[in-house]
PDB file of C-alpha atoms in Angstrom:
ATOM      1  CA  UNK S   1     186.530-164.930-184.872  1.00  0.00           C
ATOM      2  CA  UNK S   2     182.949-164.156-185.895  1.00  0.00           C
ATOM      3  CA  UNK S   3     183.277-166.083-189.169  1.00  0.00           C
ATOM      4  CA  UNK S   4     184.201-169.288-187.337  1.00  0.00           C
ATOM      5  CA  UNK S   5     181.655-169.027-184.499  1.00  0.00           C
ATOM      6  CA  UNK S   6     179.479-171.986-183.718  1.00  0.00           C
ATOM      7  CA  UNK S   7     175.848-171.541-184.796  1.00  0.00           C
ATOM      8  CA  UNK S   8     172.827-173.709-185.498  1.00  0.00           C
ATOM      9  CA  UNK S   9     171.383-173.413-189.009  1.00  0.00           C
ATOM     10  CA  UNK S  10     167.643-173.274-189.544  1.00  0.00           C
ATOM     11  CA  UNK S  11     167.728-176.434-191.658  1.00  0.00           C
ATOM     12  CA  UNK S  12     169.060-178.553-188.803  1.00  0.00           C
ATOM     13  CA  UNK S  13     172.665-178.537-190.050  1.00  0.00           C
ATOM     14  CA  UNK S  14     175.580-177.530-187.854  1.00  0.00           C
ATOM     15  CA  UNK S  15     177.844-175.080-189.694  1.00  0.00           C
ATOM     16  CA  UNK S  16     181.330-174.182-188.539  1.00  0.00           C
ATOM     17  CA  UNK S  17     183.380-171.772-190.596  1.00  0.00           C
ATOM     18  CA  UNK S  18     181.289-172.321-193.734  1.00  0.00           C
ATOM     19  CA  UNK S  19     181.557-176.137-193.913  1.00  0.00           C
ATOM     20  CA  UNK S  20     178.530-178.401-193.414  1.00  0.00           C
ATOM     21  CA  UNK S  21     178.434-181.319-191.026  1.00  0.00           C
ATOM     22  CA  UNK S  22     176.017-184.204-190.590  1.00  0.00           C
ATOM     23  CA  UNK S  23     172.498-183.382-189.485  1.00  0.00           C
ATOM     24  CA  UNK S  24     172.118-183.074-185.744  1.00  0.00           C
ATOM     25  CA  UNK S  25     169.364-185.334-184.381  1.00  0.00           C
ATOM     26  CA  UNK S  26     166.599-183.529-182.548  1.00  0.00           C
ATOM     27  CA  UNK S  27     165.216-184.717-179.222  1.00  0.00           C
ATOM     28  CA  UNK S  28     161.898-183.971-177.567  1.00  0.00           C
ATOM     29  CA  UNK S  29     162.220-183.681-173.777  1.00  0.00           C
ATOM     30  CA  UNK S  30     159.309-185.170-171.846  1.00  0.00           C
ATOM     31  CA  UNK S  31     159.090-184.521-168.155  1.00  0.00           C
ATOM     32  CA  UNK S  32     158.153-187.645-166.229  1.00  0.00           C
ATOM     33  CA  UNK S  33     155.741-187.000-163.405  1.00  0.00           C
ATOM     34  CA  UNK S  34     154.662-189.253-160.573  1.00  0.00           C
ATOM     35  CA  UNK S  35     151.314-190.010-162.113  1.00  0.00           C
ATOM     36  CA  UNK S  36     149.918-192.944-164.010  1.00  0.00           C
ATOM     37  CA  UNK S  37     152.365-195.058-165.941  1.00  0.00           C
ATOM     38  CA  UNK S  38     152.779-193.830-169.499  1.00  0.00           C
ATOM     39  CA  UNK S  39     150.915-190.581-168.859  1.00  0.00           C
ATOM     40  CA  UNK S  40     152.533-187.316-169.972  1.00  0.00           C
ATOM     41  CA  UNK S  41     149.980-185.050-168.288  1.00  0.00           C
ATOM     42  CA  UNK S  42     151.390-182.488-165.868  1.00  0.00           C
ATOM     43  CA  UNK S  43     151.028-183.567-162.245  1.00  0.00           C
ATOM     44  CA  UNK S  44     148.982-180.995-160.293  1.00  0.00           C
ATOM     45  CA  UNK S  45     148.646-182.826-156.995  1.00  0.00           C
ATOM     46  CA  UNK S  46     150.877-181.603-154.142  1.00  0.00           C
ATOM     47  CA  UNK S  47     154.009-183.602-153.504  1.00  0.00           C
ATOM     48  CA  UNK S  48     153.982-185.082-150.016  1.00  0.00           C
ATOM     49  CA  UNK S  49     157.093-186.868-148.847  1.00  0.00           C
ATOM     50  CA  UNK S  50     156.238-190.243-147.405  1.00  0.00           C
ATOM     51  CA  UNK S  51     158.109-191.385-144.338  1.00  0.00           C
ATOM     52  CA  UNK S  52     159.736-194.774-144.154  1.00  0.00           C
ATOM     53  CA  UNK S  53     158.247-196.656-141.161  1.00  0.00           C
ATOM     54  CA  UNK S  54     161.359-198.802-140.858  1.00  0.00           C
ATOM     55  CA  UNK S  55     163.618-195.759-140.722  1.00  0.00           C
ATOM     56  CA  UNK S  56     161.413-194.096-138.126  1.00  0.00           C
ATOM     57  CA  UNK S  57     161.553-197.241-135.992  1.00  0.00           C
ATOM     58  CA  UNK S  58     165.330-197.428-136.306  1.00  0.00           C
ATOM     59  CA  UNK S  59     165.676-193.797-135.257  1.00  0.00           C
ATOM     60  CA  UNK S  60     163.384-194.346-132.285  1.00  0.00           C
ATOM     61  CA  UNK S  61     165.322-197.431-131.221  1.00  0.00           C
ATOM     62  CA  UNK S  62     168.628-195.583-131.466  1.00  0.00           C
ATOM     63  CA  UNK S  63     167.252-192.653-129.469  1.00  0.00           C
ATOM     64  CA  UNK S  64     166.140-195.029-126.752  1.00  0.00           C
ATOM     65  CA  UNK S  65     169.567-196.683-126.860  1.00  0.00           C
ATOM     66  CA  UNK S  66     171.329-193.341-126.331  1.00  0.00           C
ATOM     67  CA  UNK S  67     168.965-192.533-123.452  1.00  0.00           C
ATOM     68  CA  UNK S  68     169.729-195.888-121.832  1.00  0.00           C
ATOM     69  CA  UNK S  69     173.476-195.382-122.199  1.00  0.00           C
ATOM     70  CA  UNK S  70     173.467-191.767-120.967  1.00  0.00           C
ATOM     71  CA  UNK S  71     170.511-191.528-118.553  1.00  0.00           C
ATOM     72  CA  UNK S  72     172.213-188.842-116.473  1.00  0.00           C
ATOM     73  CA  UNK S  73     172.236-186.328-119.316  1.00  0.00           C
ATOM     74  CA  UNK S  74     169.485-187.268-121.805  1.00  0.00           C
ATOM     75  CA  UNK S  75     166.241-185.594-120.817  1.00  0.00           C
ATOM     76  CA  UNK S  76     164.105-186.231-123.874  1.00  0.00           C
ATOM     77  CA  UNK S  77     164.211-187.944-127.271  1.00  0.00           C
ATOM     78  CA  UNK S  78     161.915-186.910-130.109  1.00  0.00           C
ATOM     79  CA  UNK S  79     161.349-187.212-133.846  1.00  0.00           C
ATOM     80  CA  UNK S  80     160.761-183.961-135.704  1.00  0.00           C
ATOM     81  CA  UNK S  81     159.609-183.440-139.284  1.00  0.00           C
ATOM     82  CA  UNK S  82     158.724-187.113-139.438  1.00  0.00           C
ATOM     83  CA  UNK S  83     162.180-188.672-139.537  1.00  0.00           C
ATOM     84  CA  UNK S  84     164.693-186.361-137.842  1.00  0.00           C
ATOM     85  CA  UNK S  85     166.068-187.571-134.519  1.00  0.00           C
ATOM     86  CA  UNK S  86     166.677-185.062-131.728  1.00  0.00           C
ATOM     87  CA  UNK S  87     168.361-185.689-128.385  1.00  0.00           C
ATOM     88  CA  UNK S  88     167.611-183.089-125.700  1.00  0.00           C
ATOM     89  CA  UNK S  89     170.283-183.028-123.016  1.00  0.00           C
ATOM     90  CA  UNK S  90     171.243-181.103-119.883  1.00  0.00           C
ATOM     91  CA  UNK S  91     173.907-178.391-120.312  1.00  0.00           C
ATOM     92  CA  UNK S  92     176.381-180.419-118.257  1.00  0.00           C
ATOM     93  CA  UNK S  93     176.137-183.299-120.748  1.00  0.00           C
ATOM     94  CA  UNK S  94     177.465-181.568-123.858  1.00  0.00           C
ATOM     95  CA  UNK S  95     180.966-183.057-123.716  1.00  0.00           C
ATOM     96  CA  UNK S  96     179.962-186.564-122.502  1.00  0.00           C
ATOM     97  CA  UNK S  97     177.100-186.969-124.984  1.00  0.00           C
ATOM     98  CA  UNK S  98     179.030-185.607-127.962  1.00  0.00           C
ATOM     99  CA  UNK S  99     182.005-187.818-127.056  1.00  0.00           C
ATOM    100  CA  UNK S 100     179.682-190.817-126.875  1.00  0.00           C
ATOM    101  CA  UNK S 101     178.071-190.055-130.241  1.00  0.00           C
ATOM    102  CA  UNK S 102     181.444-189.581-131.911  1.00  0.00           C
ATOM    103  CA  UNK S 103     183.411-192.490-130.471  1.00  0.00           C
ATOM    104  CA  UNK S 104     180.863-195.218-129.763  1.00  0.00           C
ATOM    105  CA  UNK S 105     180.961-198.083-132.231  1.00  0.00           C
ATOM    106  CA  UNK S 106     177.203-198.002-132.794  1.00  0.00           C
ATOM    107  CA  UNK S 107     177.112-194.247-133.439  1.00  0.00           C
ATOM    108  CA  UNK S 108     180.276-192.938-135.130  1.00  0.00           C
ATOM    109  CA  UNK S 109     178.954-189.416-135.681  1.00  0.00           C
ATOM    110  CA  UNK S 110     182.398-188.178-136.621  1.00  0.00           C
ATOM    111  CA  UNK S 111     181.383-184.966-138.398  1.00  0.00           C
ATOM    112  CA  UNK S 112     180.026-181.813-136.780  1.00  0.00           C
ATOM    113  CA  UNK S 113     178.020-180.130-139.533  1.00  0.00           C
ATOM    114  CA  UNK S 114     177.311-176.926-137.607  1.00  0.00           C
ATOM    115  CA  UNK S 115     176.238-175.373-134.327  1.00  0.00           C
ATOM    116  CA  UNK S 116     173.163-173.155-134.245  1.00  0.00           C
ATOM    117  CA  UNK S 117     171.645-170.860-131.656  1.00  0.00           C
ATOM    118  CA  UNK S 118     168.001-170.087-130.904  1.00  0.00           C
ATOM    119  CA  UNK S 119     166.717-167.216-128.760  1.00  0.00           C
ATOM    120  CA  UNK S 120     163.356-167.498-127.008  1.00  0.00           C
ATOM    121  CA  UNK S 121     163.172-164.625-124.491  1.00  0.00           C
ATOM    122  CA  UNK S 122     159.976-165.875-122.831  1.00  0.00           C
ATOM    123  CA  UNK S 123     161.714-168.980-121.494  1.00  0.00           C
ATOM    124  CA  UNK S 124     163.621-169.177-118.248  1.00  0.00           C
ATOM    125  CA  UNK S 125     166.605-170.479-120.207  1.00  0.00           C
ATOM    126  CA  UNK S 126     166.182-168.332-123.270  1.00  0.00           C
ATOM    127  CA  UNK S 127     168.931-169.816-125.453  1.00  0.00           C
ATOM    128  CA  UNK S 128     169.050-173.160-127.210  1.00  0.00           C
ATOM    129  CA  UNK S 129     172.315-174.463-128.605  1.00  0.00           C
ATOM    130  CA  UNK S 130     171.861-177.025-131.378  1.00  0.00           C
ATOM    131  CA  UNK S 131     174.575-179.428-132.547  1.00  0.00           C
ATOM    132  CA  UNK S 132     174.008-181.099-135.928  1.00  0.00           C
ATOM    133  CA  UNK S 133     176.050-184.297-136.336  1.00  0.00           C
ATOM    134  CA  UNK S 134     176.623-186.561-139.330  1.00  0.00           C
ATOM    135  CA  UNK S 135     177.708-190.201-139.358  1.00  0.00           C
ATOM    136  CA  UNK S 136     179.485-191.108-142.595  1.00  0.00           C
ATOM    137  CA  UNK S 137     179.656-194.729-141.481  1.00  0.00           C
ATOM    138  CA  UNK S 138     175.881-195.141-141.177  1.00  0.00           C
ATOM    139  CA  UNK S 139     174.803-192.268-143.472  1.00  0.00           C
ATOM    140  CA  UNK S 140     172.689-190.815-140.683  1.00  0.00           C
ATOM    141  CA  UNK S 141     172.168-187.482-138.966  1.00  0.00           C
ATOM    142  CA  UNK S 142     171.275-186.546-135.413  1.00  0.00           C
ATOM    143  CA  UNK S 143     170.495-183.269-133.674  1.00  0.00           C
ATOM    144  CA  UNK S 144     171.595-182.606-130.084  1.00  0.00           C
ATOM    145  CA  UNK S 145     169.980-179.717-128.201  1.00  0.00           C
ATOM    146  CA  UNK S 146     170.783-178.091-124.893  1.00  0.00           C
ATOM    147  CA  UNK S 147     169.854-174.815-123.170  1.00  0.00           C
ATOM    148  CA  UNK S 148     171.302-171.954-121.164  1.00  0.00           C
ATOM    149  CA  UNK S 149     170.706-168.336-120.173  1.00  0.00           C
ATOM    150  CA  UNK S 150     172.653-165.088-120.507  1.00  0.00           C
ATOM    151  CA  UNK S 151     175.018-165.821-117.610  1.00  0.00           C
ATOM    152  CA  UNK S 152     175.515-169.593-117.579  1.00  0.00           C
ATOM    153  CA  UNK S 153     178.359-170.812-119.818  1.00  0.00           C
ATOM    154  CA  UNK S 154     178.442-174.069-121.771  1.00  0.00           C
ATOM    155  CA  UNK S 155     181.440-176.355-122.055  1.00  0.00           C
ATOM    156  CA  UNK S 156     183.216-176.063-125.391  1.00  0.00           C
ATOM    157  CA  UNK S 157     183.400-179.176-127.571  1.00  0.00           C
ATOM    158  CA  UNK S 158     186.433-177.911-129.490  1.00  0.00           C
ATOM    159  CA  UNK S 159     188.552-180.789-128.169  1.00  0.00           C
ATOM    160  CA  UNK S 160     186.038-183.287-129.604  1.00  0.00           C
ATOM    161  CA  UNK S 161     185.260-181.580-132.925  1.00  0.00           C
ATOM    162  CA  UNK S 162     187.789-179.064-134.218  1.00  0.00           C
ATOM    163  CA  UNK S 163     185.053-177.697-136.481  1.00  0.00           C
ATOM    164  CA  UNK S 164     183.376-176.305-133.364  1.00  0.00           C
ATOM    165  CA  UNK S 165     185.995-173.565-133.028  1.00  0.00           C
ATOM    166  CA  UNK S 166     184.500-171.045-135.452  1.00  0.00           C
ATOM    167  CA  UNK S 167     180.941-172.269-134.910  1.00  0.00           C
ATOM    168  CA  UNK S 168     181.123-171.536-131.189  1.00  0.00           C
ATOM    169  CA  UNK S 169     182.675-168.157-131.915  1.00  0.00           C
ATOM    170  CA  UNK S 170     179.721-167.365-134.158  1.00  0.00           C
ATOM    171  CA  UNK S 171     177.185-168.371-131.495  1.00  0.00           C
ATOM    172  CA  UNK S 172     179.059-166.235-128.987  1.00  0.00           C
ATOM    173  CA  UNK S 173     179.118-163.284-131.403  1.00  0.00           C
ATOM    174  CA  UNK S 174     175.472-163.483-132.447  1.00  0.00           C
ATOM    175  CA  UNK S 175     173.804-164.615-129.201  1.00  0.00           C
ATOM    176  CA  UNK S 176     176.263-164.016-126.378  1.00  0.00           C
ATOM    177  CA  UNK S 177     176.411-167.648-125.242  1.00  0.00           C
ATOM    178  CA  UNK S 178     179.765-168.126-123.526  1.00  0.00           C
ATOM    179  CA  UNK S 179     181.753-171.338-124.065  1.00  0.00           C
ATOM    180  CA  UNK S 180     184.254-172.286-121.390  1.00  0.00           C
ATOM    181  CA  UNK S 181     187.632-173.812-122.310  1.00  0.00           C
ATOM    182  CA  UNK S 182     187.424-172.408-125.822  1.00  0.00           C
ATOM    183  CA  UNK S 183     190.945-171.675-127.105  1.00  0.00           C
ATOM    184  CA  UNK S 184     190.079-168.389-128.853  1.00  0.00           C
ATOM    185  CA  UNK S 185     186.575-167.107-128.090  1.00  0.00           C
ATOM    186  CA  UNK S 186     186.447-163.843-130.063  1.00  0.00           C
ATOM    187  CA  UNK S 187     183.842-162.207-132.246  1.00  0.00           C
ATOM    188  CA  UNK S 188     183.948-163.535-135.786  1.00  0.00           C
ATOM    189  CA  UNK S 189     181.263-161.704-137.804  1.00  0.00           C
ATOM    190  CA  UNK S 190     180.928-158.254-136.224  1.00  0.00           C
ATOM    191  CA  UNK S 191     183.554-155.535-136.115  1.00  0.00           C
ATOM    192  CA  UNK S 192     186.014-154.729-133.342  1.00  0.00           C
ATOM    193  CA  UNK S 193     184.343-152.877-130.482  1.00  0.00           C
ATOM    194  CA  UNK S 194     180.839-153.976-131.482  1.00  0.00           C
ATOM    195  CA  UNK S 195     178.360-153.768-128.619  1.00  0.00           C
ATOM    196  CA  UNK S 196     175.551-156.284-128.194  1.00  0.00           C
ATOM    197  CA  UNK S 197     174.635-159.508-129.939  1.00  0.00           C
ATOM    198  CA  UNK S 198     172.668-158.992-133.191  1.00  0.00           C
ATOM    199  CA  UNK S 199     170.544-162.168-133.264  1.00  0.00           C
ATOM    200  CA  UNK S 200     169.043-161.690-129.832  1.00  0.00           C
ATOM    201  CA  UNK S 201     165.353-160.901-130.063  1.00  0.00           C
ATOM    202  CA  UNK S 202     165.767-157.791-127.894  1.00  0.00           C
ATOM    203  CA  UNK S 203     168.444-156.330-130.180  1.00  0.00           C
ATOM    204  CA  UNK S 204     166.986-153.458-132.286  1.00  0.00           C
ATOM    205  CA  UNK S 205     166.804-154.040-136.024  1.00  0.00           C
ATOM    206  CA  UNK S 206     168.547-150.716-136.695  1.00  0.00           C
ATOM    207  CA  UNK S 207     171.340-151.481-134.233  1.00  0.00           C
ATOM    208  CA  UNK S 208     172.972-148.900-131.981  1.00  0.00           C
ATOM    209  CA  UNK S 209     175.647-147.466-134.278  1.00  0.00           C
ATOM    210  CA  UNK S 210     176.136-146.856-137.981  1.00  0.00           C
ATOM    211  CA  UNK S 211     179.165-146.443-140.215  1.00  0.00           C
ATOM    212  CA  UNK S 212     179.715-143.756-142.832  1.00  0.00           C
ATOM    213  CA  UNK S 213     182.563-142.177-144.739  1.00  0.00           C
ATOM    214  CA  UNK S 214     183.547-138.708-143.500  1.00  0.00           C
ATOM    215  CA  UNK S 215     184.807-136.449-146.290  1.00  0.00           C
ATOM    216  CA  UNK S 216     186.616-134.129-143.883  1.00  0.00           C
ATOM    217  CA  UNK S 217     188.370-136.852-141.921  1.00  0.00           C
ATOM    218  CA  UNK S 218     188.728-139.020-145.034  1.00  0.00           C
ATOM    219  CA  UNK S 219     188.020-142.195-143.144  1.00  0.00           C
ATOM    220  CA  UNK S 220     185.180-144.388-141.923  1.00  0.00           C
ATOM    221  CA  UNK S 221     183.551-143.082-138.757  1.00  0.00           C
ATOM    222  CA  UNK S 222     181.198-144.816-136.360  1.00  0.00           C
ATOM    223  CA  UNK S 223     178.273-142.831-134.968  1.00  0.00           C
ATOM    224  CA  UNK S 224     175.014-143.483-133.098  1.00  0.00           C
ATOM    225  CA  UNK S 225     172.115-144.400-135.353  1.00  0.00           C
ATOM    226  CA  UNK S 226     170.130-141.412-136.605  1.00  0.00           C
ATOM    227  CA  UNK S 227     166.843-142.264-138.291  1.00  0.00           C
ATOM    228  CA  UNK S 228     165.596-139.986-141.044  1.00  0.00           C
ATOM    229  CA  UNK S 229     161.939-140.490-140.082  1.00  0.00           C
ATOM    230  CA  UNK S 230     159.949-141.264-137.020  1.00  0.00           C
ATOM    231  CA  UNK S 231     159.075-144.801-136.089  1.00  0.00           C
ATOM    232  CA  UNK S 232     155.970-146.109-137.743  1.00  0.00           C
ATOM    233  CA  UNK S 233     153.872-148.946-136.487  1.00  0.00           C
ATOM    234  CA  UNK S 234     153.450-151.833-138.891  1.00  0.00           C
ATOM    235  CA  UNK S 235     150.792-154.504-138.476  1.00  0.00           C
ATOM    236  CA  UNK S 236     152.708-157.641-139.363  1.00  0.00           C
ATOM    237  CA  UNK S 237     149.957-160.097-138.452  1.00  0.00           C
ATOM    238  CA  UNK S 238     149.638-162.822-141.070  1.00  0.00           C
ATOM    239  CA  UNK S 239     146.282-162.789-142.865  1.00  0.00           C
ATOM    240  CA  UNK S 240     145.564-166.446-142.066  1.00  0.00           C
ATOM    241  CA  UNK S 241     145.688-165.759-138.334  1.00  0.00           C
ATOM    242  CA  UNK S 242     142.099-164.549-138.644  1.00  0.00           C
ATOM    243  CA  UNK S 243     141.028-168.029-139.704  1.00  0.00           C
ATOM    244  CA  UNK S 244     141.783-170.416-136.821  1.00  0.00           C
ATOM    245  CA  UNK S 245     140.220-173.343-138.669  1.00  0.00           C
ATOM    246  CA  UNK S 246     143.138-173.234-141.078  1.00  0.00           C
ATOM    247  CA  UNK S 247     145.738-172.956-138.338  1.00  0.00           C
ATOM    248  CA  UNK S 248     145.402-176.478-137.029  1.00  0.00           C
ATOM    249  CA  UNK S 249     148.674-178.294-137.519  1.00  0.00           C
ATOM    250  CA  UNK S 250     150.135-181.582-136.506  1.00  0.00           C
ATOM    251  CA  UNK S 251     152.600-181.501-133.623  1.00  0.00           C
ATOM    252  CA  UNK S 252     156.043-180.458-134.788  1.00  0.00           C
ATOM    253  CA  UNK S 253     157.710-183.118-132.689  1.00  0.00           C
ATOM    254  CA  UNK S 254     156.808-186.661-131.766  1.00  0.00           C
ATOM    255  CA  UNK S 255     158.229-187.711-128.433  1.00  0.00           C
ATOM    256  CA  UNK S 256     159.945-191.063-128.131  1.00  0.00           C
ATOM    257  CA  UNK S 257     159.227-192.986-124.942  1.00  0.00           C
ATOM    258  CA  UNK S 258     162.500-193.516-123.058  1.00  0.00           C
ATOM    259  CA  UNK S 259     161.021-194.608-119.724  1.00  0.00           C
ATOM    260  CA  UNK S 260     161.945-198.085-118.604  1.00  0.00           C
ATOM    261  CA  UNK S 261     158.991-200.458-118.619  1.00  0.00           C
TER     262      UNK S 261
END
């Protein structure tokens, strides 16, 4: 009904279907910036998140506590990005450490947010498996990291966190990291019969096969990749790499001392 549509009149009156209503008050929105009190000038300084020293100390103390409780498996404790706690463990400690973090009274990390994979081909153990945990009881997060290679499997944590089922299938599909005692370790993102693991650094960007619709067969067919042009070499070096003075950065991780004194 165009005649009864809601519209704002130029005189500040709200008209609906030809009848006038009371004047609508007008508001002026002012964006508050983190500058001087009472100032409405736009803030141009960069926003730098300040870390809470007390929180950093609490995270360091908890990391040391986990290392003291599980000395057989914890190899290193560090703080990354200022206030993110990471526990680096041996591959054999996945189930014991995750069970400890979930069930211990002082941890209660009952939620597995996700499992991620990292591929670094230059390392002896090229794959990192990262478990991101959340404690609803203490409103805190922790990151558990372990490592493996192409042939060494890792114990599944599906019996501890049921959310690990599909996450481990995804890591297996994308990176080829095998999880023992997984109830249903199948590919989850790629198609049936897919060869290779797409997120490995040695996997070609174009892949090995391509799909297309065949008009004669009237169905989707899978064929080897055929490029329409020859390979070209691209120089992907970042422009700031030529200026080493601007490449100096603070360490990405700050190690927490877990040695007994």
